[in-house]
Short mmCIF file of C-alpha atoms and ligand atoms in Angstrom, two decimals:
data_model
loop_
_atom_site.label_atom_id
_atom_site.label_comp_id
_atom_site.label_asym_id
_atom_site.label_seq_id
_atom_site.Cartn_x
_atom_site.Cartn_y
_atom_site.Cartn_z
CA UNK A 1 -54.85 167.89 -75.10
CA UNK A 2 -55.61 168.22 -71.34
CA UNK A 3 -57.90 170.73 -69.79
CA UNK A 4 -56.51 173.74 -67.87
CA UNK A 5 -56.88 173.63 -64.11
CA UNK A 6 -60.24 174.21 -62.42
CA UNK A 7 -61.84 173.60 -59.07
CA UNK A 8 -64.47 171.01 -58.90
CA UNK A 9 -67.66 170.70 -56.93
CA UNK A 10 -69.85 167.64 -57.04
CA UNK A 11 -73.13 169.18 -55.93
CA UNK A 12 -75.24 167.04 -53.67
CA UNK A 13 -78.35 169.16 -54.05
CA UNK A 14 -79.88 171.60 -56.46
CA UNK A 15 -79.49 174.44 -53.87
CA UNK A 16 -75.76 173.73 -53.53
CA UNK A 17 -75.25 173.78 -57.35
CA UNK A 18 -77.36 177.04 -57.63
CA UNK A 19 -75.46 178.74 -54.77
CA UNK A 20 -72.22 177.82 -56.35
CA UNK A 21 -73.16 179.23 -59.80
CA UNK A 22 -74.55 182.34 -58.14
CA UNK A 23 -71.34 182.93 -56.31
CA UNK A 24 -69.00 182.40 -59.22
CA UNK A 25 -70.87 183.91 -62.10
CA UNK A 26 -69.31 183.24 -65.52
CA UNK A 27 -66.23 181.69 -63.93
CA UNK A 28 -68.21 178.63 -63.25
CA UNK A 29 -69.50 176.06 -65.77
CA UNK A 30 -72.16 173.33 -65.16
CA UNK A 31 -71.06 169.80 -66.14
CA UNK A 32 -73.54 166.96 -66.54
CA UNK A 33 -72.66 164.12 -68.92
CA UNK A 34 -69.72 165.98 -70.16
CA UNK A 35 -70.01 164.96 -73.74
CA UNK A 36 -70.08 168.44 -75.13
CA UNK A 37 -68.14 170.38 -72.33
CA UNK A 38 -65.19 168.01 -71.81
CA UNK A 39 -64.04 168.05 -75.44
CA UNK A 40 -64.09 171.78 -75.13
CA UNK A 41 -62.16 171.76 -71.88
CA UNK A 42 -59.58 169.26 -73.43
CA UNK A 43 -58.98 171.57 -76.43
CA UNK A 44 -58.92 174.53 -73.98
CA UNK A 45 -61.68 176.23 -75.93
CA UNK A 46 -63.14 177.09 -72.39
CA UNK A 47 -61.14 177.53 -69.22
CA UNK A 48 -63.64 177.68 -66.22
CA UNK A 49 -62.43 178.44 -62.78
CA UNK A 50 -65.01 176.06 -61.27
CA UNK A 51 -66.85 173.01 -62.65
CA UNK A 52 -70.15 172.13 -60.98
CA UNK A 53 -71.09 168.60 -61.44
CA UNK A 54 -74.93 168.09 -61.21
CA UNK A 55 -75.03 164.37 -62.02
CA UNK A 56 -75.35 163.29 -58.43
CA UNK A 57 -78.40 165.37 -57.57
CA UNK A 58 -81.06 162.74 -57.03
CA UNK A 59 -84.01 165.17 -57.78
CA UNK A 60 -82.64 165.92 -61.28
CA UNK A 61 -82.67 162.30 -62.40
CA UNK A 62 -86.14 161.17 -63.44
CA UNK A 63 -88.38 162.45 -66.18
CA UNK A 64 -91.98 163.10 -65.24
CA UNK A 65 -95.19 163.87 -67.13
CA UNK A 66 -96.74 167.28 -66.57
CA UNK A 67 -99.45 169.12 -68.47
CA UNK A 68 -99.07 167.22 -71.69
CA UNK A 69 -95.28 167.29 -71.77
CA UNK A 70 -92.44 165.09 -70.51
CA UNK A 71 -90.29 167.14 -68.37
CA UNK A 72 -86.74 165.83 -68.69
CA UNK A 73 -84.41 167.14 -65.89
CA UNK A 74 -80.70 167.96 -66.11
CA UNK A 75 -79.50 164.54 -65.04
CA UNK A 76 -81.41 162.41 -67.54
CA UNK A 77 -79.02 160.75 -69.97
CA UNK A 78 -79.83 160.42 -73.74
CA UNK A 79 -79.70 156.64 -73.52
CA UNK A 80 -82.16 156.46 -70.64
CA UNK A 81 -84.81 158.38 -72.52
CA UNK A 82 -84.25 156.26 -75.61
CA UNK A 83 -84.73 153.18 -73.53
CA UNK A 84 -88.03 154.41 -71.97
CA UNK A 85 -90.78 151.98 -72.74
CA UNK A 86 -93.22 153.45 -75.23
CA UNK A 87 -90.88 156.45 -76.06
CA UNK A 88 -92.01 156.11 -79.65
CA UNK A 89 -95.56 156.60 -78.69
CA UNK A 90 -94.86 159.39 -76.19
CA UNK A 91 -92.35 161.25 -78.09
CA UNK A 92 -92.10 160.00 -81.76
CA UNK A 93 -89.77 162.87 -82.95
CA UNK A 94 -87.29 162.24 -80.23
CA UNK A 95 -87.44 158.51 -80.76
CA UNK A 96 -86.49 159.14 -84.31
CA UNK A 97 -83.85 161.70 -83.78
CA UNK A 98 -82.04 160.47 -80.70
CA UNK A 99 -80.25 157.53 -82.44
CA UNK A 100 -78.48 160.23 -84.56
CA UNK A 101 -77.05 161.94 -81.45
CA UNK A 102 -73.46 160.87 -81.37
CA UNK A 103 -72.93 157.22 -80.66
CA UNK A 104 -74.13 154.53 -78.17
CA UNK A 105 -71.11 155.32 -76.09
CA UNK A 106 -71.73 159.06 -75.85
CA UNK A 107 -75.51 158.75 -75.44
CA UNK A 108 -74.79 156.52 -72.39
CA UNK A 109 -73.30 159.60 -70.73
CA UNK A 110 -74.67 162.65 -72.53
CA UNK A 111 -77.79 164.48 -71.23
CA UNK A 112 -80.62 166.06 -73.07
CA UNK A 113 -80.39 169.31 -71.09
CA UNK A 114 -76.54 169.38 -71.59
CA UNK A 115 -77.11 169.39 -75.34
CA UNK A 116 -79.66 172.11 -75.11
CA UNK A 117 -77.42 174.16 -72.92
CA UNK A 118 -74.44 173.80 -75.25
CA UNK A 119 -76.74 174.95 -78.20
CA UNK A 120 -74.68 173.72 -81.12
CA UNK A 121 -76.66 174.82 -84.23
CA UNK A 122 -76.47 171.39 -85.76
CA UNK A 123 -77.38 169.41 -82.71
CA UNK A 124 -80.56 167.22 -82.83
CA UNK A 125 -82.00 167.69 -79.43
CA UNK A 126 -82.36 171.48 -79.63
CA UNK A 127 -83.85 171.00 -83.04
CA UNK A 128 -86.55 168.73 -81.81
CA UNK A 129 -87.19 170.96 -78.84
CA UNK A 130 -87.77 173.83 -81.24
CA UNK A 131 -89.94 171.73 -83.64
CA UNK A 132 -92.12 170.61 -80.82
CA UNK A 133 -92.41 174.13 -79.38
CA UNK A 134 -91.08 172.84 -76.11
CA UNK A 135 -89.78 174.83 -73.13
CA UNK A 136 -86.62 175.27 -71.26
CA UNK A 137 -86.88 175.47 -67.45
CA UNK A 138 -84.31 177.66 -66.04
CA UNK A 139 -83.52 178.08 -62.34
CA UNK A 140 -81.19 180.33 -60.34
CA UNK A 141 -80.97 180.68 -56.61
CA UNK A 142 -83.33 183.57 -56.80
CA UNK A 143 -85.93 182.54 -59.30
CA UNK A 144 -87.34 180.05 -61.81
CA UNK A 145 -88.52 180.81 -65.25
CA UNK A 146 -89.65 178.91 -68.45
CA UNK A 147 -88.48 180.04 -71.79
CA UNK A 148 -90.01 178.99 -75.25
CA UNK A 149 -87.38 176.94 -77.08
CA UNK A 150 -87.71 179.49 -80.02
CA UNK A 151 -86.62 182.23 -77.65
CA UNK A 152 -84.02 180.16 -75.83
CA UNK A 153 -81.61 179.60 -78.70
CA UNK A 154 -80.05 183.01 -79.56
CA UNK A 155 -77.06 182.12 -81.74
CA UNK A 156 -74.16 179.79 -82.21
CA UNK A 157 -73.68 178.25 -78.70
CA UNK A 158 -75.39 181.33 -77.31
CA UNK A 159 -78.61 181.00 -75.30
CA UNK A 160 -80.90 183.03 -73.11
CA UNK A 161 -79.52 181.35 -69.93
CA UNK A 162 -77.97 183.79 -67.54
CA UNK A 163 -74.61 182.76 -65.87
CA UNK A 164 -76.40 182.08 -62.54
CA UNK A 165 -79.00 179.91 -64.20
CA UNK A 166 -79.09 176.08 -64.57
CA UNK A 167 -81.08 174.44 -67.31
CA UNK A 168 -83.04 172.43 -64.73
CA UNK A 169 -85.18 170.68 -67.28
CA UNK A 170 -86.66 170.79 -70.71
CA UNK A 171 -90.43 170.21 -71.40
CA UNK A 172 -91.08 168.06 -74.43
CA UNK A 173 -94.67 168.13 -75.56
CA UNK A 174 -96.06 164.63 -75.75
CA UNK A 175 -97.52 163.32 -78.98
CA UNK A 176 -100.85 165.04 -79.78
CA UNK A 177 -103.71 163.22 -81.40
CA UNK A 178 -104.06 163.59 -85.19
CA UNK A 179 -100.49 164.86 -85.44
CA UNK A 180 -97.58 163.39 -87.54
CA UNK A 181 -93.85 163.73 -86.69
CA UNK A 182 -90.78 163.08 -88.89
CA UNK A 183 -87.04 163.56 -88.68
CA UNK A 184 -84.23 163.17 -91.21
CA UNK A 185 -80.68 164.33 -91.47
CA UNK A 186 -77.65 164.16 -93.79
CA UNK A 187 -74.24 163.88 -92.36
CA UNK A 188 -70.82 162.53 -93.44
CA UNK A 189 -71.15 159.50 -91.20
CA UNK A 190 -73.89 158.35 -88.80
CA UNK A 191 -73.23 160.01 -85.42
CA UNK A 192 -71.35 163.00 -86.85
CA UNK A 193 -72.88 166.40 -86.60
CA UNK A 194 -75.52 166.85 -89.22
CA UNK A 195 -74.74 168.98 -92.27
CA UNK A 196 -78.58 169.59 -92.34
CA UNK A 197 -81.21 168.05 -90.07
CA UNK A 198 -84.90 168.60 -90.38
CA UNK A 199 -87.79 167.85 -88.10
CA UNK A 200 -91.40 168.21 -89.08
CA UNK A 201 -94.75 168.33 -87.02
CA UNK A 202 -97.96 168.30 -89.07
CA UNK A 203 -101.58 168.24 -87.91
CA UNK A 204 -104.91 168.78 -89.68
CA UNK A 205 -104.42 172.56 -89.94
CA UNK A 206 -100.84 173.49 -90.18
CA UNK A 207 -97.29 172.29 -90.76
CA UNK A 208 -94.08 173.23 -88.98
CA UNK A 209 -90.63 172.56 -90.14
CA UNK A 210 -87.51 173.11 -87.97
CA UNK A 211 -84.13 173.11 -89.69
CA UNK A 212 -80.77 172.66 -88.07
CA UNK A 213 -77.16 172.88 -89.19
CA UNK A 214 -77.70 175.95 -91.45
CA UNK A 215 -78.42 179.09 -89.48
CA UNK A 216 -76.68 179.74 -86.33
CA UNK A 217 -79.44 178.13 -84.25
CA UNK A 218 -82.32 175.72 -84.90
CA UNK A 219 -84.96 177.68 -86.83
CA UNK A 220 -88.62 176.89 -87.47
CA UNK A 221 -91.31 177.96 -89.87
CA UNK A 222 -95.05 177.47 -89.73
CA UNK A 223 -97.17 177.15 -92.78
CA UNK A 224 -100.84 176.21 -93.53
CA UNK A 225 -101.04 172.74 -95.17
CA UNK A 226 -99.10 173.20 -98.35
CA UNK A 227 -98.28 170.81 -101.19
CA UNK A 228 -97.05 170.97 -104.78
CA UNK A 229 -95.44 174.19 -106.00
CA UNK A 230 -96.67 176.10 -103.11
CA UNK A 231 -94.62 173.88 -100.88
CA UNK A 232 -91.69 174.17 -103.26
CA UNK A 233 -91.88 177.88 -103.06
CA UNK A 234 -92.09 177.93 -99.27
CA UNK A 235 -89.09 175.61 -98.89
CA UNK A 236 -87.00 177.47 -101.37
CA UNK A 237 -87.73 180.82 -99.57
CA UNK A 238 -86.73 179.10 -96.24
CA UNK A 239 -83.56 177.66 -97.77
CA UNK A 240 -82.43 181.19 -98.88
CA UNK A 241 -83.59 182.83 -95.61
CA UNK A 242 -81.42 180.61 -93.36
CA UNK A 243 -78.38 182.17 -95.00
CA UNK A 244 -76.46 178.89 -95.53
CA UNK A 245 -72.68 179.24 -95.33
CA UNK A 246 -69.92 177.16 -96.95
CA UNK A 247 -67.40 175.05 -94.85
CA UNK A 248 -65.21 172.06 -95.16
CA UNK A 249 -68.33 169.69 -95.00
CA UNK A 250 -70.60 171.33 -97.55
CA UNK A 251 -71.22 174.21 -99.99
CA UNK A 252 -73.96 176.65 -99.19
CA UNK A 253 -75.78 175.61 -102.37
CA UNK A 254 -75.66 171.92 -101.19
CA UNK A 255 -77.09 172.94 -97.80
CA UNK A 256 -79.90 174.89 -99.48
CA UNK A 257 -80.59 171.85 -101.66
CA UNK A 258 -80.75 169.61 -98.55
CA UNK A 259 -83.22 172.13 -96.80
CA UNK A 260 -85.48 171.76 -99.85
CA UNK A 261 -85.29 168.09 -100.28
CA UNK A 262 -85.13 166.87 -96.61
CA UNK A 263 -87.72 169.50 -95.75
CA UNK A 264 -90.09 168.14 -98.29
CA UNK A 265 -89.39 164.53 -97.24
CA UNK A 266 -90.05 165.00 -93.48
CA UNK A 267 -93.16 167.23 -94.19
CA UNK A 268 -94.72 164.77 -96.46
CA UNK A 269 -93.87 161.83 -94.06
CA UNK A 270 -95.32 163.76 -91.03
CA UNK A 271 -98.47 164.74 -93.16
CA UNK A 272 -98.97 161.11 -94.14
CA UNK A 273 -98.64 160.00 -90.50
CA UNK A 274 -101.17 162.67 -89.42
CA UNK A 275 -103.67 161.52 -92.02
CA UNK A 276 -103.24 157.86 -90.86
CA UNK A 277 -103.81 158.59 -87.25
CA UNK A 278 -106.83 160.93 -88.04
CA UNK A 279 -108.27 157.68 -89.50
CA UNK B 1 -69.21 167.69 -50.77
CA UNK B 2 -66.31 170.14 -50.26
CA UNK B 3 -64.98 171.93 -53.29
CA UNK B 4 -61.82 170.27 -54.69
CA UNK B 5 -59.11 172.68 -55.14
CA UNK B 6 -57.60 172.96 -58.70
CA UNK B 7 -53.92 172.85 -57.63
CA UNK B 8 -54.17 170.02 -55.14
CA UNK B 9 -54.31 166.30 -55.65
CA UNK B 10 -57.33 164.45 -54.22
CA UNK B 11 -57.79 160.86 -53.48
CA UNK B 12 -60.66 159.22 -55.29
CA UNK B 13 -61.90 155.65 -54.48
CA UNK B 14 -63.83 153.52 -56.87
CA UNK B 15 -64.07 149.86 -57.99
CA UNK B 16 -61.71 148.82 -60.79
CA UNK B 17 -62.40 145.47 -62.46
CA UNK B 18 -64.01 144.30 -59.27
CA UNK B 19 -61.29 145.40 -56.80
CA UNK B 20 -61.08 148.55 -54.87
CA UNK B 21 -58.85 151.22 -56.41
CA UNK B 22 -57.56 154.43 -55.10
CA UNK B 23 -55.74 157.18 -57.01
CA UNK B 24 -54.67 160.72 -56.38
CA UNK B 25 -55.75 163.17 -59.12
CA UNK B 26 -56.17 166.82 -59.80
CA UNK B 27 -59.79 167.81 -60.64
CA UNK B 28 -58.77 168.31 -64.19
CA UNK B 29 -57.22 164.83 -64.52
CA UNK B 30 -59.03 162.69 -67.09
CA UNK B 31 -59.95 159.12 -66.44
CA UNK B 32 -57.74 157.99 -69.13
CA UNK B 33 -54.70 159.53 -67.41
CA UNK B 34 -55.77 158.40 -63.93
CA UNK B 35 -55.92 154.78 -65.17
CA UNK B 36 -52.77 154.84 -67.38
CA UNK B 37 -50.47 157.09 -65.28
CA UNK B 38 -51.95 156.90 -61.85
CA UNK B 39 -52.67 153.26 -61.73
CA UNK B 40 -50.47 151.87 -64.47
CA UNK B 41 -53.30 150.24 -66.33
CA UNK B 42 -52.26 150.91 -69.83
CA UNK B 43 -54.73 148.73 -71.58
CA UNK B 44 -57.09 151.73 -72.10
CA UNK B 45 -55.72 153.59 -75.01
CA UNK B 46 -55.81 157.28 -75.90
CA UNK B 47 -56.29 158.31 -79.40
CA UNK B 48 -57.90 161.59 -80.10
CA UNK B 49 -58.61 162.79 -76.52
CA UNK B 50 -61.81 164.50 -77.40
CA UNK B 51 -64.33 161.75 -77.72
CA UNK B 52 -64.24 160.96 -81.39
CA UNK B 53 -62.22 157.85 -81.89
CA UNK B 54 -63.44 155.54 -79.13
CA UNK B 55 -59.90 154.08 -78.25
CA UNK B 56 -60.45 155.07 -74.69
CA UNK B 57 -63.82 153.40 -74.08
CA UNK B 58 -64.34 151.66 -70.74
CA UNK B 59 -67.52 150.71 -68.88
CA UNK B 60 -68.70 152.88 -65.99
CA UNK B 61 -71.39 151.35 -63.91
CA UNK B 62 -72.03 148.85 -66.75
CA UNK B 63 -72.43 151.56 -69.48
CA UNK B 64 -69.84 152.28 -72.03
CA UNK B 65 -68.05 155.64 -71.74
CA UNK B 66 -65.30 157.65 -73.32
CA UNK B 67 -62.65 157.77 -70.45
CA UNK B 68 -61.17 160.83 -72.21
CA UNK B 69 -64.40 162.59 -71.65
CA UNK B 70 -64.72 161.49 -68.09
CA UNK B 71 -63.12 163.49 -65.22
CA UNK B 72 -61.47 161.00 -62.78
CA UNK B 73 -63.02 162.84 -59.81
CA UNK B 74 -66.45 162.10 -61.36
CA UNK B 75 -66.06 158.22 -60.94
CA UNK B 76 -65.78 158.38 -57.16
CA UNK B 77 -67.78 155.48 -55.93
CA UNK B 78 -68.44 154.06 -59.45
CA UNK B 79 -67.61 150.55 -60.97
CA UNK B 80 -65.17 151.05 -63.71
CA UNK B 81 -64.32 148.08 -66.08
CA UNK B 82 -61.46 148.15 -68.39
CA UNK B 83 -60.05 145.76 -71.00
CA UNK B 84 -57.83 144.20 -68.35
CA UNK B 85 -60.95 142.50 -66.95
CA UNK B 86 -61.71 140.56 -70.14
CA UNK B 87 -59.36 137.72 -69.86
CA UNK B 88 -60.46 135.02 -67.34
CA UNK B 89 -56.88 134.37 -66.25
CA UNK B 90 -53.34 135.28 -67.45
CA UNK B 91 -52.60 133.55 -70.68
CA UNK B 92 -56.24 132.88 -71.61
CA UNK B 93 -58.48 135.04 -73.80
CA UNK B 94 -62.02 136.07 -73.08
CA UNK B 95 -64.83 135.14 -75.60
CA UNK B 96 -64.70 138.50 -77.41
CA UNK B 97 -60.94 138.53 -77.51
CA UNK B 98 -60.82 134.93 -78.83
CA UNK B 99 -63.32 135.86 -81.59
CA UNK B 100 -61.22 138.91 -82.52
CA UNK B 101 -58.21 136.75 -82.79
CA UNK B 102 -59.93 134.07 -84.90
CA UNK B 103 -61.36 136.76 -87.37
CA UNK B 104 -58.03 138.84 -87.46
CA UNK B 105 -60.19 141.81 -86.15
CA UNK B 106 -57.14 143.73 -85.22
CA UNK B 107 -53.96 144.70 -86.84
CA UNK B 108 -52.06 147.30 -84.87
CA UNK B 109 -54.54 146.86 -81.93
CA UNK B 110 -54.77 150.51 -81.03
CA UNK B 111 -58.48 150.75 -81.41
CA UNK B 112 -59.18 147.25 -80.09
CA UNK B 113 -59.41 147.81 -76.26
CA UNK B 114 -62.09 150.36 -76.76
CA UNK B 115 -64.07 148.21 -79.24
CA UNK B 116 -63.98 145.23 -76.94
CA UNK B 117 -65.23 147.24 -74.03
CA UNK B 118 -68.07 148.77 -76.03
CA UNK B 119 -69.13 145.31 -77.11
CA UNK B 120 -68.69 143.73 -73.75
CA UNK B 121 -70.93 146.39 -72.21
CA UNK B 122 -73.40 146.14 -74.97
CA UNK B 123 -73.64 142.36 -75.07
CA UNK B 124 -74.05 142.13 -71.30
CA UNK B 125 -77.35 143.93 -71.48
CA UNK B 126 -78.37 142.79 -74.93
CA UNK B 127 -77.19 139.30 -75.47
CA UNK B 128 -79.59 138.91 -78.53
CA UNK B 129 -78.05 142.00 -80.37
CA UNK B 130 -78.45 141.81 -84.13
CA UNK B 131 -75.69 142.29 -86.61
CA UNK B 132 -77.09 145.72 -87.35
CA UNK B 133 -77.05 146.64 -83.68
CA UNK B 134 -73.47 145.43 -83.22
CA UNK B 135 -72.43 147.30 -86.44
CA UNK B 136 -73.92 150.56 -84.94
CA UNK B 137 -71.94 149.97 -81.66
CA UNK B 138 -68.74 149.57 -83.62
CA UNK B 139 -69.68 152.79 -85.55
CA UNK B 140 -68.74 154.63 -82.38
CA UNK B 141 -65.14 153.73 -83.01
CA UNK B 142 -62.45 154.46 -85.50
CA UNK B 143 -60.19 151.68 -86.77
CA UNK B 144 -57.56 152.68 -89.21
CA UNK B 145 -56.43 149.15 -90.20
CA UNK B 146 -58.99 146.54 -90.51
CA UNK B 147 -61.80 148.02 -92.68
CA UNK B 148 -64.24 146.91 -89.93
CA UNK B 149 -65.56 143.71 -91.72
CA UNK B 150 -63.62 141.39 -89.52
CA UNK B 151 -64.55 143.34 -86.38
CA UNK B 152 -68.28 142.94 -87.17
CA UNK B 153 -67.78 139.25 -87.98
CA UNK B 154 -66.00 138.70 -84.67
CA UNK B 155 -68.68 140.55 -82.72
CA UNK B 156 -71.50 138.56 -84.32
CA UNK B 157 -69.69 135.32 -83.60
CA UNK B 158 -68.79 136.33 -79.97
CA UNK B 159 -72.40 137.16 -79.37
CA UNK B 160 -73.44 133.72 -80.50
CA UNK B 161 -70.90 132.09 -78.32
CA UNK B 162 -71.89 133.99 -75.43
CA UNK B 163 -75.43 132.85 -75.85
CA UNK B 164 -74.19 129.34 -75.91
CA UNK B 165 -74.73 128.67 -79.65
CA UNK B 166 -72.23 126.46 -81.46
CA UNK B 167 -70.32 128.20 -84.12
CA UNK B 168 -68.31 127.09 -87.12
CA UNK B 169 -64.71 127.66 -86.23
CA UNK B 170 -63.75 128.86 -89.63
CA UNK B 171 -62.87 132.59 -89.91
CA UNK B 172 -65.29 134.30 -92.30
CA UNK B 173 -62.49 136.72 -93.32
CA UNK B 174 -59.30 135.26 -94.93
S1 LIG C 301 -59.24 158.95 -77.05
FE1 LIG C 301 -61.23 159.02 -76.11
S2 LIG C 301 -62.45 158.93 -77.84
FE2 LIG C 301 -60.53 159.24 -78.74
S1 LIG C 302 -56.40 147.62 -85.57
FE1 LIG C 302 -55.14 149.36 -85.98
S2 LIG C 302 -56.61 151.00 -85.57
FE2 LIG C 302 -57.80 149.24 -85.48
#
């Protein structure tokens, strides 16, 4: 199908984009790489009055390191991050998960911030942001604020972003010493949305597991270092807590099973890596 | 830039297969429709029109892109390359096209333009791409006819030809 009509503004500066979304409120939508929004426009699931394109804003293009995080701005495409030299050293979790985001062809256009703003509950980038305890940098014409990833994702495609705010960047914490990271997902085909995706971060004291595709948003739990039946019990409780539903792709029971199994797999893998780098 | 009015048509200027192109579009016009209806370049196909099948893939500034997920107004000033650019001259096939032909890598041909453009863009920046990498690139496309094996064989062979290696000219797929 074709999109319904909308006005279009290719913003040349951040201020121009922010002024436009301040003026038009929820009538306006921001478009970056378009890989999530344009399908919704084509299917007329959304009919904005104005589209504000932020991809030509120079200052939103290049990631930068800041206080132990890589700050990835709204204009950074997924393929650019994946091609970054040493990305596997800087951001091992992203390096493992990004190849599962769509396909080569969509990663060449899609941005990280766009995926975060879209907030599909089974998307990999929001999942990694939650697992890493990253931040979302929001900016409106009036103010700038930073929100913890855990608080940013509110529900299915619902976030803490106000209509006059732009996801200006996300802050992805860089690899910490003595910490292991792992990612795994199960989907029907590589590049499809995950039925269940899991991301783990483990250091010498605690383990954190984030799960996507089950609840209405990526959801994380922190545990002390567990193994054996204690870990089984924790994973089982989490699998039930997430309230898995049934759809055309999988039954609720299968989803719970994937949480238990993939969860254990990534936690063990991350723990192993943490032990290795602690030497 | 001034705001483009939804109900008007606006001229956009970009480079298409190395030559300047102009077309008048509404803000909502997809690049697929601008190419096919606006410019008569019907080599780019439209399958699903929501980013899933890959039939519409073109290269924008050297990177593969779903034309059905690209607004025509967004390619202002960009370099767009479509399947029409692959043949060196009328009546002759490009390297990728010739490999597809040798391997029977197409039947109905609906998916082919998109796959060729993905592979073309990929091999230009990664001439030493492995079979696994090429398979992953092809994984971004749906083909309802071939079962993919001949497409992968053609891609691997075309990559070798483009690197200047000699190949055995027997199709690996009967
Ligand atoms: S027509 Fe564009 S991906 Fe299917
Ligand atoms: S050749 Fe028919 S869909 Fe691929």
